[in-house]
Amino acid sequence: MNPRLPRLHDKLVKITANLHRSRSFGEDKHKFRLGPPLSEERVQSFEADLGIALPSAFRAFLTQLGATGAAPFYGLLPLEQYELFTMDPESATNTSRGFTPLEQRQHHGDLFLHIIEAGCSDLVLLGITGPLRGRILTGNSDGFWGPELSPAADFIAWYELWLDDMAAGRDNRALELSAPPSHTP
C-alpha cells in the first residue's frame, strides 16, 4: 500500500468532527465518504479501453482507498464518467485556455482526464501525458478562467492539501473552500 494513503484515510475520517473546519463546495453530495476501491483488473481494463496509463499515485488511490465520492467540489466521478480532454491552443489574445473533449478533435497535445465534478463547465483534470503527467489542473472547458496548475506533485499530495486546508479552516478559492465565520468576543 502507498504509505501516504493510511494518513489520508485518517484525516478524512476526522474531518466531519472538526468544528473549525472549512466548508467545501459540494460536500453535501459526497458527505466525505469514499466509494469502494476498484480492482486492479477493472483499472487495467479502463486503461486498455482508453489506451492510457494512469499515474501511479492516482491508481493507488483508486485501488487502495476509494474510487468515488469524497473530494473537492462534488467529488470523484465514477470511472465510467471519466473523459479525456486536450488543452485548447494558446490564443493570440492572451485569453484563458479551455479544454476540449478528445472525441471532438483530433489528438494534438497532451491528454488530461476529467476526474472530479466541479459544476457547470468547470473541470478538475489529471495530467495523463506530457510534462504535467500526474498533476492536477483546474479550469473551465470554455476558457472562462484558468487553467490553474496545483503546486502539489501528484494526486495524493493534492488531496492531502484539500484535507489539510479544510482541517485548518482556511479559505482556498482554488478548491472552493470557505472558512467558518470567526467569532470575536
Tab-separated table of C-alpha atoms in Angstrom, residues 21-181:
chain	number	residue	atom	x	y	z
A	21	ARG	CA	-13.014	23.165	9.527
A	22	SER	CA	-13.686	24.942	6.274
A	23	ARG	CA	-16.763	24.182	4.248
A	24	SER	CA	-16.195	22.533	0.898
A	25	PHE	CA	-18.438	23.331	-2.049
A	26	GLY	CA	-20.345	20.143	-2.903
A	27	GLU	CA	-19.709	18.350	0.396
A	28	ASP	CA	-23.432	17.733	0.830
A	29	LYS	CA	-23.257	15.434	-2.200
A	30	HIS	CA	-20.337	13.196	-1.179
A	31	LYS	CA	-20.626	13.662	2.617
A	32	PHE	CA	-16.899	12.886	2.942
A	33	ARG	CA	-17.410	9.221	2.134
A	34	LEU	CA	-15.423	7.279	-0.427
A	35	GLY	CA	-16.892	4.506	-2.515
A	36	PRO	CA	-15.139	1.143	-2.526
A	37	PRO	CA	-11.751	0.792	-4.216
A	38	LEU	CA	-11.539	-0.597	-7.734
A	39	SER	CA	-9.943	-3.920	-8.562
A	40	GLU	CA	-6.648	-3.896	-10.385
A	41	GLU	CA	-8.368	-5.750	-13.227
A	42	ARG	CA	-11.023	-3.031	-13.570
A	43	VAL	CA	-8.375	-0.306	-13.752
A	44	GLN	CA	-6.344	-2.271	-16.305
A	45	SER	CA	-9.453	-2.722	-18.436
A	46	PHE	CA	-10.232	1.003	-18.242
A	47	GLU	CA	-6.675	1.895	-19.244
A	48	ALA	CA	-6.758	-0.552	-22.157
A	49	ASP	CA	-10.110	0.824	-23.370
A	50	LEU	CA	-8.750	4.395	-23.450
A	51	GLY	CA	-5.192	3.494	-24.445
A	52	ILE	CA	-3.687	5.302	-21.445
A	53	ALA	CA	-1.799	4.516	-18.249
A	54	LEU	CA	-2.991	6.205	-15.058
A	55	PRO	CA	-0.329	7.961	-12.965
A	56	SER	CA	0.800	5.729	-10.092
A	57	ALA	CA	-0.437	7.936	-7.217
A	58	PHE	CA	-3.921	8.192	-8.687
A	59	ARG	CA	-4.001	4.476	-9.480
A	60	ALA	CA	-3.014	3.691	-5.864
A	61	PHE	CA	-5.782	5.964	-4.551
A	62	LEU	CA	-8.416	4.288	-6.732
A	63	THR	CA	-7.329	0.719	-5.981
A	64	GLN	CA	-6.394	1.082	-2.319
A	65	LEU	CA	-8.510	3.847	-0.790
A	66	GLY	CA	-11.639	4.611	-2.813
A	67	ALA	CA	-12.856	5.203	-6.334
A	68	THR	CA	-15.735	7.672	-5.949
A	69	GLY	CA	-17.014	10.239	-3.509
A	70	ALA	CA	-15.116	12.451	-1.082
A	71	ALA	CA	-13.015	15.027	-2.908
A	72	PRO	CA	-13.209	18.760	-3.568
A	73	PHE	CA	-16.310	20.102	-5.285
A	74	TYR	CA	-18.896	17.367	-5.981
A	75	GLY	CA	-16.360	14.574	-5.519
A	76	LEU	CA	-14.635	11.890	-7.536
A	77	LEU	CA	-16.613	10.775	-10.528
A	78	PRO	CA	-17.276	7.090	-11.168
A	79	LEU	CA	-14.698	5.618	-13.548
A	80	GLU	CA	-17.369	5.255	-16.244
A	81	GLN	CA	-17.815	9.047	-16.309
A	82	TYR	CA	-14.147	9.954	-16.777
A	83	GLU	CA	-13.488	11.756	-20.030
A	84	LEU	CA	-10.268	12.599	-21.854
A	85	PHE	CA	-9.619	16.233	-22.776
A	86	THR	CA	-6.933	18.171	-24.549
A	87	MET	CA	-5.984	21.739	-23.698
A	88	ASP	CA	-7.026	24.248	-26.308
A	89	PRO	CA	-4.241	26.001	-28.189
A	90	GLU	CA	-2.943	29.244	-26.776
A	91	SER	CA	-4.644	32.211	-28.399
A	92	ALA	CA	-3.010	35.358	-29.656
A	93	THR	CA	-5.369	37.452	-27.484
A	94	ASN	CA	-3.972	36.131	-24.173
A	95	THR	CA	-7.344	34.831	-23.063
A	96	SER	CA	-7.617	31.823	-20.783
A	97	ARG	CA	-7.254	28.423	-22.413
A	98	GLY	CA	-10.132	26.000	-22.338
A	99	PHE	CA	-10.282	22.236	-22.729
A	100	THR	CA	-11.971	20.168	-25.409
A	101	PRO	CA	-13.163	16.566	-25.088
A	102	LEU	CA	-10.850	14.303	-27.061
A	103	GLU	CA	-13.622	12.901	-29.272
A	104	GLN	CA	-14.428	16.403	-30.539
A	105	ARG	CA	-10.993	16.948	-32.092
A	106	GLN	CA	-8.098	15.041	-33.441
A	107	HIS	CA	-5.494	14.213	-30.840
A	108	HIS	CA	-2.992	17.054	-30.704
A	109	GLY	CA	-1.145	17.700	-27.488
A	110	ASP	CA	-1.205	16.240	-24.041
A	111	LEU	CA	-4.127	14.359	-22.538
A	112	PHE	CA	-5.991	15.270	-19.361
A	113	LEU	CA	-8.567	13.109	-17.587
A	114	HIS	CA	-11.678	14.738	-16.089
A	115	ILE	CA	-11.905	13.048	-12.664
A	116	ILE	CA	-13.849	15.407	-10.376
A	117	GLU	CA	-17.155	17.120	-10.962
A	118	ALA	CA	-16.820	20.848	-10.261
A	119	GLY	CA	-20.121	22.030	-11.727
A	120	CYS	CA	-21.163	23.877	-14.886
A	121	SER	CA	-18.292	23.776	-17.356
A	122	ASP	CA	-15.580	23.812	-14.673
A	123	LEU	CA	-13.196	20.864	-14.658
A	124	VAL	CA	-10.727	19.155	-12.366
A	125	LEU	CA	-8.303	17.295	-14.577
A	126	LEU	CA	-5.439	14.882	-14.052
A	127	GLY	CA	-2.485	15.110	-16.432
A	128	ILE	CA	-2.137	11.792	-18.281
A	129	THR	CA	0.628	12.535	-20.796
A	130	GLY	CA	3.366	15.122	-21.188
A	131	PRO	CA	5.152	17.275	-18.625
A	132	LEU	CA	2.018	17.623	-16.462
A	133	ARG	CA	1.511	13.859	-16.082
A	134	GLY	CA	0.186	13.117	-12.604
A	135	ARG	CA	-0.517	16.775	-11.765
A	136	ILE	CA	-3.936	18.317	-11.092
A	137	LEU	CA	-5.247	21.232	-13.125
A	138	THR	CA	-8.461	23.131	-12.661
A	139	GLY	CA	-10.007	25.075	-15.476
A	140	ASN	CA	-13.046	25.815	-17.499
A	141	SER	CA	-13.865	23.912	-20.659
A	142	ASP	CA	-14.947	27.141	-22.342
A	143	GLY	CA	-11.840	29.053	-21.286
A	144	PHE	CA	-13.631	31.482	-18.960
A	145	TRP	CA	-10.820	31.049	-16.418
A	146	GLY	CA	-7.688	29.013	-15.804
A	147	PRO	CA	-6.147	26.666	-16.349
A	148	GLU	CA	-4.578	26.635	-12.918
A	149	LEU	CA	-1.910	24.096	-12.045
A	150	SER	CA	-1.837	22.837	-8.469
A	151	PRO	CA	1.525	23.113	-6.703
A	152	ALA	CA	1.027	19.540	-5.434
A	153	ALA	CA	3.332	16.972	-7.038
A	154	ASP	CA	0.616	14.350	-7.562
A	155	PHE	CA	-2.995	13.453	-6.834
A	156	ILE	CA	-2.331	12.183	-3.309
A	157	ALA	CA	-0.472	15.383	-2.349
A	158	TRP	CA	-3.284	17.465	-3.876
A	159	TYR	CA	-5.932	15.502	-1.974
A	160	GLU	CA	-3.988	15.940	1.268
A	161	LEU	CA	-3.712	19.689	0.615
A	162	TRP	CA	-7.509	19.785	0.385
A	163	LEU	CA	-7.905	17.896	3.679
A	164	ASP	CA	-5.253	19.994	5.463
A	165	ASP	CA	-6.768	23.297	4.311
A	166	MET	CA	-10.187	22.095	5.436
A	167	ALA	CA	-8.932	20.941	8.831
A	168	ALA	CA	-7.188	24.287	9.396
A	169	GLY	CA	-10.336	26.230	8.493
A	170	ARG	CA	-8.592	28.062	5.653
A	171	ASP	CA	-10.181	29.646	2.636
A	172	ASN	CA	-8.891	28.169	-0.600
A	173	ARG	CA	-10.608	29.572	-3.682
A	174	ALA	CA	-8.905	27.079	-5.996
A	175	LEU	CA	-10.516	24.226	-4.024
A	176	GLU	CA	-13.756	26.150	-3.301
A	177	LEU	CA	-13.204	26.099	0.466
A	178	SER	CA	-14.697	28.764	2.697
A	179	ALA	CA	-13.506	29.267	6.246
A	180	PRO	CA	-16.012	29.143	9.079
A	181	PRO	CA	-17.190	32.524	10.364
